[in-house]
């Protein structure tokens, strides 16, 4: 049975969605291959696409002005800013030191000030809006790689990581740690935060995309891999 908080869509080019933004009345998605943002109605019906300056692999909502941020599909340290009409406005290059590539990045507000939260495969950092690295947020374990990272609030951050072929979601809230293993039958492609809930963008059978709530009210519950239940 379809949960009201679950969104379902499929790209018209039969590629997997690698990122998505859940707006109130629409869903935006990218496939990391085409220079397009695919647009869907709330019920998953296709509603066209927008040509973009490059292919994006991490599309996120910028709460402050209705715009978006994105990472490109090249090995870069840049976080791109996209205006309300989906036009690329510029970018910030982050100071990563000897680490060469971002695995995830987004903008977060802390006490009314905007910062960039960025993660490489081994560390997550807080940056100012000019890309200067300010502090370490967390560090991956040995042989672990961070694939997704969000910090929507100072007291809350979540990450997805891979270690020895196993993908895990971990959430830290007010000093409390929760963790769960992603079933092998599905693919977790992105963590999404909206309205005090953490969602996952999951792939079922490669081309079928679901945005499913996984964390709220201090409870972390991942889908079981059964496509028909979502």
mmCIF file of C-alpha atoms in Angstrom:
data_model
loop_
_atom_site.group_PDB
_atom_site.id
_atom_site.type_symbol
_atom_site.label_atom_id
_atom_site.label_comp_id
_atom_site.label_asym_id
_atom_site.label_seq_id
_atom_site.Cartn_x
_atom_site.Cartn_y
_atom_site.Cartn_z
ATOM 1 C CA UNK A 1 0.000 0.000 0.000
ATOM 2 C CA UNK A 2 1.379 3.383 -0.990
ATOM 3 C CA UNK A 3 2.210 5.541 2.013
ATOM 4 C CA UNK A 4 1.104 9.190 1.680
ATOM 5 C CA UNK A 5 4.664 10.234 2.499
ATOM 6 C CA UNK A 6 6.160 7.980 -0.176
ATOM 7 C CA UNK A 7 6.812 9.264 -3.699
ATOM 8 C CA UNK A 8 7.259 7.062 -6.731
ATOM 9 C CA UNK A 9 8.565 8.003 -10.188
ATOM 10 C CA UNK A 10 10.472 6.600 -13.155
ATOM 11 C CA UNK A 11 12.691 8.539 -15.538
ATOM 12 C CA UNK A 12 11.612 8.486 -19.168
ATOM 13 C CA UNK A 13 15.106 7.495 -20.342
ATOM 14 C CA UNK A 14 15.045 4.322 -18.191
ATOM 15 C CA UNK A 15 18.091 5.425 -16.196
ATOM 16 C CA UNK A 16 18.229 5.370 -12.423
ATOM 17 C CA UNK A 17 17.706 8.618 -10.537
ATOM 18 C CA UNK A 18 20.822 9.478 -8.522
ATOM 19 C CA UNK A 19 19.302 12.493 -6.755
ATOM 20 C CA UNK A 20 15.887 14.004 -6.098
ATOM 21 C CA UNK A 21 14.255 17.025 -4.464
ATOM 22 C CA UNK A 22 10.790 16.623 -2.943
ATOM 23 C CA UNK A 23 8.921 19.918 -3.362
ATOM 24 C CA UNK A 24 5.384 20.375 -2.058
ATOM 25 C CA UNK A 25 3.692 19.777 -5.409
ATOM 26 C CA UNK A 26 6.491 18.329 -7.522
ATOM 27 C CA UNK A 27 9.555 16.106 -7.516
ATOM 28 C CA UNK A 28 12.797 17.034 -9.273
ATOM 29 C CA UNK A 29 15.321 14.373 -10.219
ATOM 30 C CA UNK A 30 18.634 13.925 -12.017
ATOM 31 C CA UNK A 31 20.283 10.834 -13.454
ATOM 32 C CA UNK A 32 23.922 11.950 -13.318
ATOM 33 C CA UNK A 33 24.282 11.378 -17.053
ATOM 34 C CA UNK A 34 22.081 13.860 -18.954
ATOM 35 C CA UNK A 35 22.312 17.627 -18.478
ATOM 36 C CA UNK A 36 18.675 17.806 -17.375
ATOM 37 C CA UNK A 37 16.472 18.176 -14.337
ATOM 38 C CA UNK A 38 13.484 15.862 -14.737
ATOM 39 C CA UNK A 39 10.212 17.204 -13.293
ATOM 40 C CA UNK A 40 7.350 15.078 -11.957
ATOM 41 C CA UNK A 41 3.991 15.899 -10.468
ATOM 42 C CA UNK A 42 3.386 14.939 -6.832
ATOM 43 C CA UNK A 43 1.768 11.669 -7.978
ATOM 44 C CA UNK A 44 4.816 10.716 -10.077
ATOM 45 C CA UNK A 45 3.422 11.683 -13.495
ATOM 46 C CA UNK A 46 6.126 13.150 -15.798
ATOM 47 C CA UNK A 47 5.910 16.916 -16.227
ATOM 48 C CA UNK A 48 8.764 17.713 -18.599
ATOM 49 C CA UNK A 49 12.398 18.604 -17.970
ATOM 50 C CA UNK A 50 14.775 21.557 -17.843
ATOM 51 C CA UNK A 51 18.075 21.662 -19.742
ATOM 52 C CA UNK A 52 20.976 22.414 -17.374
ATOM 53 C CA UNK A 53 24.558 23.624 -17.709
ATOM 54 C CA UNK A 54 25.937 20.207 -16.784
ATOM 55 C CA UNK A 55 24.883 16.807 -15.448
ATOM 56 C CA UNK A 56 24.203 16.848 -11.696
ATOM 57 C CA UNK A 57 24.562 14.036 -9.168
ATOM 58 C CA UNK A 58 23.500 15.710 -5.908
ATOM 59 C CA UNK A 59 20.529 18.047 -6.227
ATOM 60 C CA UNK A 60 19.303 19.642 -2.998
ATOM 61 C CA UNK A 61 16.831 22.337 -2.024
ATOM 62 C CA UNK A 62 18.202 25.643 -0.753
ATOM 63 C CA UNK A 63 15.688 26.552 1.947
ATOM 64 C CA UNK A 64 16.598 30.237 2.159
ATOM 65 C CA UNK A 65 15.490 31.332 -1.316
ATOM 66 C CA UNK A 66 13.776 28.452 -3.090
ATOM 67 C CA UNK A 67 16.831 27.723 -5.222
ATOM 68 C CA UNK A 68 18.901 24.559 -5.428
ATOM 69 C CA UNK A 69 22.450 23.365 -4.878
ATOM 70 C CA UNK A 70 24.142 20.585 -6.821
ATOM 71 C CA UNK A 71 27.325 18.632 -7.332
ATOM 72 C CA UNK A 72 28.461 17.815 -10.834
ATOM 73 C CA UNK A 73 29.363 14.348 -12.101
ATOM 74 C CA UNK A 74 33.022 15.263 -12.483
ATOM 75 C CA UNK A 75 35.550 14.781 -9.675
ATOM 76 C CA UNK A 76 35.234 18.276 -8.223
ATOM 77 C CA UNK A 77 35.299 20.282 -5.020
ATOM 78 C CA UNK A 78 32.601 22.667 -6.244
ATOM 79 C CA UNK A 79 29.092 23.183 -4.898
ATOM 80 C CA UNK A 80 26.945 24.789 -7.622
ATOM 81 C CA UNK A 81 24.086 27.201 -6.933
ATOM 82 C CA UNK A 82 20.968 27.099 -9.106
ATOM 83 C CA UNK A 83 18.325 29.837 -9.174
ATOM 84 C CA UNK A 84 14.568 29.492 -8.892
ATOM 85 C CA UNK A 85 14.277 29.204 -12.694
ATOM 86 C CA UNK A 86 16.845 26.350 -12.692
ATOM 87 C CA UNK A 87 19.628 28.504 -14.125
ATOM 88 C CA UNK A 88 23.125 27.953 -12.744
ATOM 89 C CA UNK A 89 24.235 31.097 -10.904
ATOM 90 C CA UNK A 90 27.744 30.189 -9.759
ATOM 91 C CA UNK A 91 29.662 27.940 -7.420
ATOM 92 C CA UNK A 92 31.799 27.762 -4.282
ATOM 93 C CA UNK A 93 34.972 25.676 -4.299
ATOM 94 C CA UNK A 94 35.569 23.981 -0.951
ATOM 95 C CA UNK A 95 38.926 23.660 0.797
ATOM 96 C CA UNK A 96 39.416 19.888 1.032
ATOM 97 C CA UNK A 97 43.165 19.777 1.592
ATOM 98 C CA UNK A 98 44.632 16.545 0.218
ATOM 99 C CA UNK A 99 41.167 15.047 -0.365
ATOM 100 C CA UNK A 100 40.163 15.528 -3.976
ATOM 101 C CA UNK A 101 36.414 15.024 -4.324
ATOM 102 C CA UNK A 102 33.130 15.763 -2.578
ATOM 103 C CA UNK A 103 30.761 12.857 -2.047
ATOM 104 C CA UNK A 104 28.000 15.169 -0.776
ATOM 105 C CA UNK A 105 27.417 18.826 0.089
ATOM 106 C CA UNK A 106 24.551 21.102 1.088
ATOM 107 C CA UNK A 107 23.788 24.409 2.767
ATOM 108 C CA UNK A 108 22.710 24.475 6.418
ATOM 109 C CA UNK A 109 21.641 27.323 8.701
ATOM 110 C CA UNK A 110 23.110 27.485 12.217
ATOM 111 C CA UNK A 111 21.800 30.232 14.511
ATOM 112 C CA UNK A 112 20.664 32.205 11.488
ATOM 113 C CA UNK A 113 24.008 31.966 9.654
ATOM 114 C CA UNK A 114 24.421 29.906 6.490
ATOM 115 C CA UNK A 115 27.221 27.369 6.190
ATOM 116 C CA UNK A 116 28.159 24.613 3.763
ATOM 117 C CA UNK A 117 28.264 21.045 5.022
ATOM 118 C CA UNK A 118 30.492 18.903 2.834
ATOM 119 C CA UNK A 119 31.705 15.318 2.961
ATOM 120 C CA UNK A 120 34.461 13.407 1.256
ATOM 121 C CA UNK A 121 34.669 9.622 1.394
ATOM 122 C CA UNK A 122 36.586 9.798 4.678
ATOM 123 C CA UNK A 123 35.454 12.974 6.501
ATOM 124 C CA UNK A 124 32.616 15.463 6.865
ATOM 125 C CA UNK A 125 33.383 19.137 7.461
ATOM 126 C CA UNK A 126 31.698 22.476 8.113
ATOM 127 C CA UNK A 127 32.680 25.289 5.714
ATOM 128 C CA UNK A 128 31.800 28.947 5.472
ATOM 129 C CA UNK A 129 29.942 30.117 2.340
ATOM 130 C CA UNK A 130 33.261 31.036 0.692
ATOM 131 C CA UNK A 131 34.462 27.444 0.995
ATOM 132 C CA UNK A 132 36.878 27.896 3.917
ATOM 133 C CA UNK A 133 37.020 24.770 6.076
ATOM 134 C CA UNK A 134 36.014 25.527 9.654
ATOM 135 C CA UNK A 135 35.764 22.263 11.569
ATOM 136 C CA UNK A 136 35.543 18.486 11.366
ATOM 137 C CA UNK A 137 32.034 17.098 11.966
ATOM 138 C CA UNK A 138 32.755 13.382 11.773
ATOM 139 C CA UNK A 139 35.276 10.880 10.468
ATOM 140 C CA UNK A 140 34.683 7.554 8.722
ATOM 141 C CA UNK A 141 35.995 4.351 10.255
ATOM 142 C CA UNK A 142 38.840 2.448 8.692
ATOM 143 C CA UNK A 143 37.811 0.901 5.342
ATOM 144 C CA UNK A 144 34.523 2.853 5.485
ATOM 145 C CA UNK A 145 33.489 5.352 2.769
ATOM 146 C CA UNK A 146 30.916 8.120 3.281
ATOM 147 C CA UNK A 147 28.529 8.291 0.315
ATOM 148 C CA UNK A 148 25.839 10.681 1.644
ATOM 149 C CA UNK A 149 25.870 13.284 4.399
ATOM 150 C CA UNK A 150 23.320 15.813 5.681
ATOM 151 C CA UNK A 151 23.329 18.087 8.723
ATOM 152 C CA UNK A 152 20.036 19.994 8.643
ATOM 153 C CA UNK A 153 20.319 21.063 12.302
ATOM 154 C CA UNK A 154 23.271 21.554 14.667
ATOM 155 C CA UNK A 155 21.970 18.691 16.820
ATOM 156 C CA UNK A 156 21.209 16.339 13.916
ATOM 157 C CA UNK A 157 23.280 14.753 11.182
ATOM 158 C CA UNK A 158 22.927 11.605 9.122
ATOM 159 C CA UNK A 159 25.169 9.705 6.782
ATOM 160 C CA UNK A 160 25.191 6.691 4.532
ATOM 161 C CA UNK A 161 28.409 4.742 4.249
ATOM 162 C CA UNK A 162 29.833 1.608 2.678
ATOM 163 C CA UNK A 163 32.165 -0.881 4.323
ATOM 164 C CA UNK A 164 33.109 -4.306 2.971
ATOM 165 C CA UNK A 165 30.239 -4.199 0.489
ATOM 166 C CA UNK A 166 27.611 -3.346 3.122
ATOM 167 C CA UNK A 167 25.784 0.006 3.068
ATOM 168 C CA UNK A 168 24.644 1.490 6.374
ATOM 169 C CA UNK A 169 22.591 4.531 7.403
ATOM 170 C CA UNK A 170 23.572 6.237 10.659
ATOM 171 C CA UNK A 171 21.772 9.093 12.419
ATOM 172 C CA UNK A 172 23.095 11.184 15.303
ATOM 173 C CA UNK A 173 20.549 13.356 17.134
ATOM 174 C CA UNK A 174 21.189 15.095 20.446
ATOM 175 C CA UNK A 175 23.963 12.641 21.224
ATOM 176 C CA UNK A 176 21.834 9.562 20.469
ATOM 177 C CA UNK A 177 23.108 7.202 17.756
ATOM 178 C CA UNK A 178 20.910 5.046 15.489
ATOM 179 C CA UNK A 179 22.099 2.746 12.705
ATOM 180 C CA UNK A 180 20.591 0.279 10.216
ATOM 181 C CA UNK A 181 21.863 -1.795 7.287
ATOM 182 C CA UNK A 182 20.374 -1.200 3.831
ATOM 183 C CA UNK A 183 18.915 -4.462 2.408
ATOM 184 C CA UNK A 184 20.913 -5.821 -0.525
ATOM 185 C CA UNK A 185 17.761 -5.998 -2.684
ATOM 186 C CA UNK A 186 17.543 -2.198 -2.935
ATOM 187 C CA UNK A 187 19.873 0.705 -3.617
ATOM 188 C CA UNK A 188 20.063 3.799 -1.418
ATOM 189 C CA UNK A 189 20.955 6.667 -3.715
ATOM 190 C CA UNK A 190 20.515 9.735 -1.530
ATOM 191 C CA UNK A 191 19.430 11.016 1.883
ATOM 192 C CA UNK A 192 16.843 13.826 1.862
ATOM 193 C CA UNK A 193 15.616 16.067 4.704
ATOM 194 C CA UNK A 194 12.201 17.697 4.568
ATOM 195 C CA UNK A 195 9.762 18.892 7.271
ATOM 196 C CA UNK A 196 11.679 17.321 10.186
ATOM 197 C CA UNK A 197 11.821 13.902 8.480
ATOM 198 C CA UNK A 198 14.777 12.150 6.862
ATOM 199 C CA UNK A 199 13.899 10.308 3.658
ATOM 200 C CA UNK A 200 15.866 7.983 1.447
ATOM 201 C CA UNK A 201 15.824 7.937 -2.342
ATOM 202 C CA UNK A 202 15.798 4.203 -3.049
ATOM 203 C CA UNK A 203 16.099 2.242 -6.258
ATOM 204 C CA UNK A 204 14.088 -0.943 -6.739
ATOM 205 C CA UNK A 205 15.021 -3.017 -9.777
ATOM 206 C CA UNK A 206 17.268 -0.163 -10.987
ATOM 207 C CA UNK A 207 14.685 1.987 -12.844
ATOM 208 C CA UNK A 208 11.972 2.263 -10.144
ATOM 209 C CA UNK A 209 12.568 5.168 -7.777
ATOM 210 C CA UNK A 210 10.961 5.647 -4.364
ATOM 211 C CA UNK A 211 11.355 8.483 -1.842
ATOM 212 C CA UNK A 212 10.556 6.819 1.486
ATOM 213 C CA UNK A 213 10.599 8.270 5.046
ATOM 214 C CA UNK A 214 13.215 6.500 7.160
ATOM 215 C CA UNK A 215 13.737 8.651 10.287
ATOM 216 C CA UNK A 216 11.358 10.690 12.427
ATOM 217 C CA UNK A 217 10.656 11.075 16.142
ATOM 218 C CA UNK A 218 14.015 9.421 16.917
ATOM 219 C CA UNK A 219 13.135 6.206 15.048
ATOM 220 C CA UNK A 220 15.187 4.860 12.142
ATOM 221 C CA UNK A 221 13.353 2.306 9.966
ATOM 222 C CA UNK A 222 14.611 1.283 6.504
ATOM 223 C CA UNK A 223 12.452 -0.386 3.830
ATOM 224 C CA UNK A 224 12.663 -4.171 3.634
ATOM 225 C CA UNK A 225 13.365 -4.403 -0.090
ATOM 226 C CA UNK A 226 9.858 -5.546 -1.091
ATOM 227 C CA UNK A 227 8.938 -3.358 -4.068
ATOM 228 C CA UNK A 228 5.181 -4.079 -3.833
ATOM 229 C CA UNK A 229 4.920 -2.522 -0.364
ATOM 230 C CA UNK A 230 5.932 0.905 -1.607
#
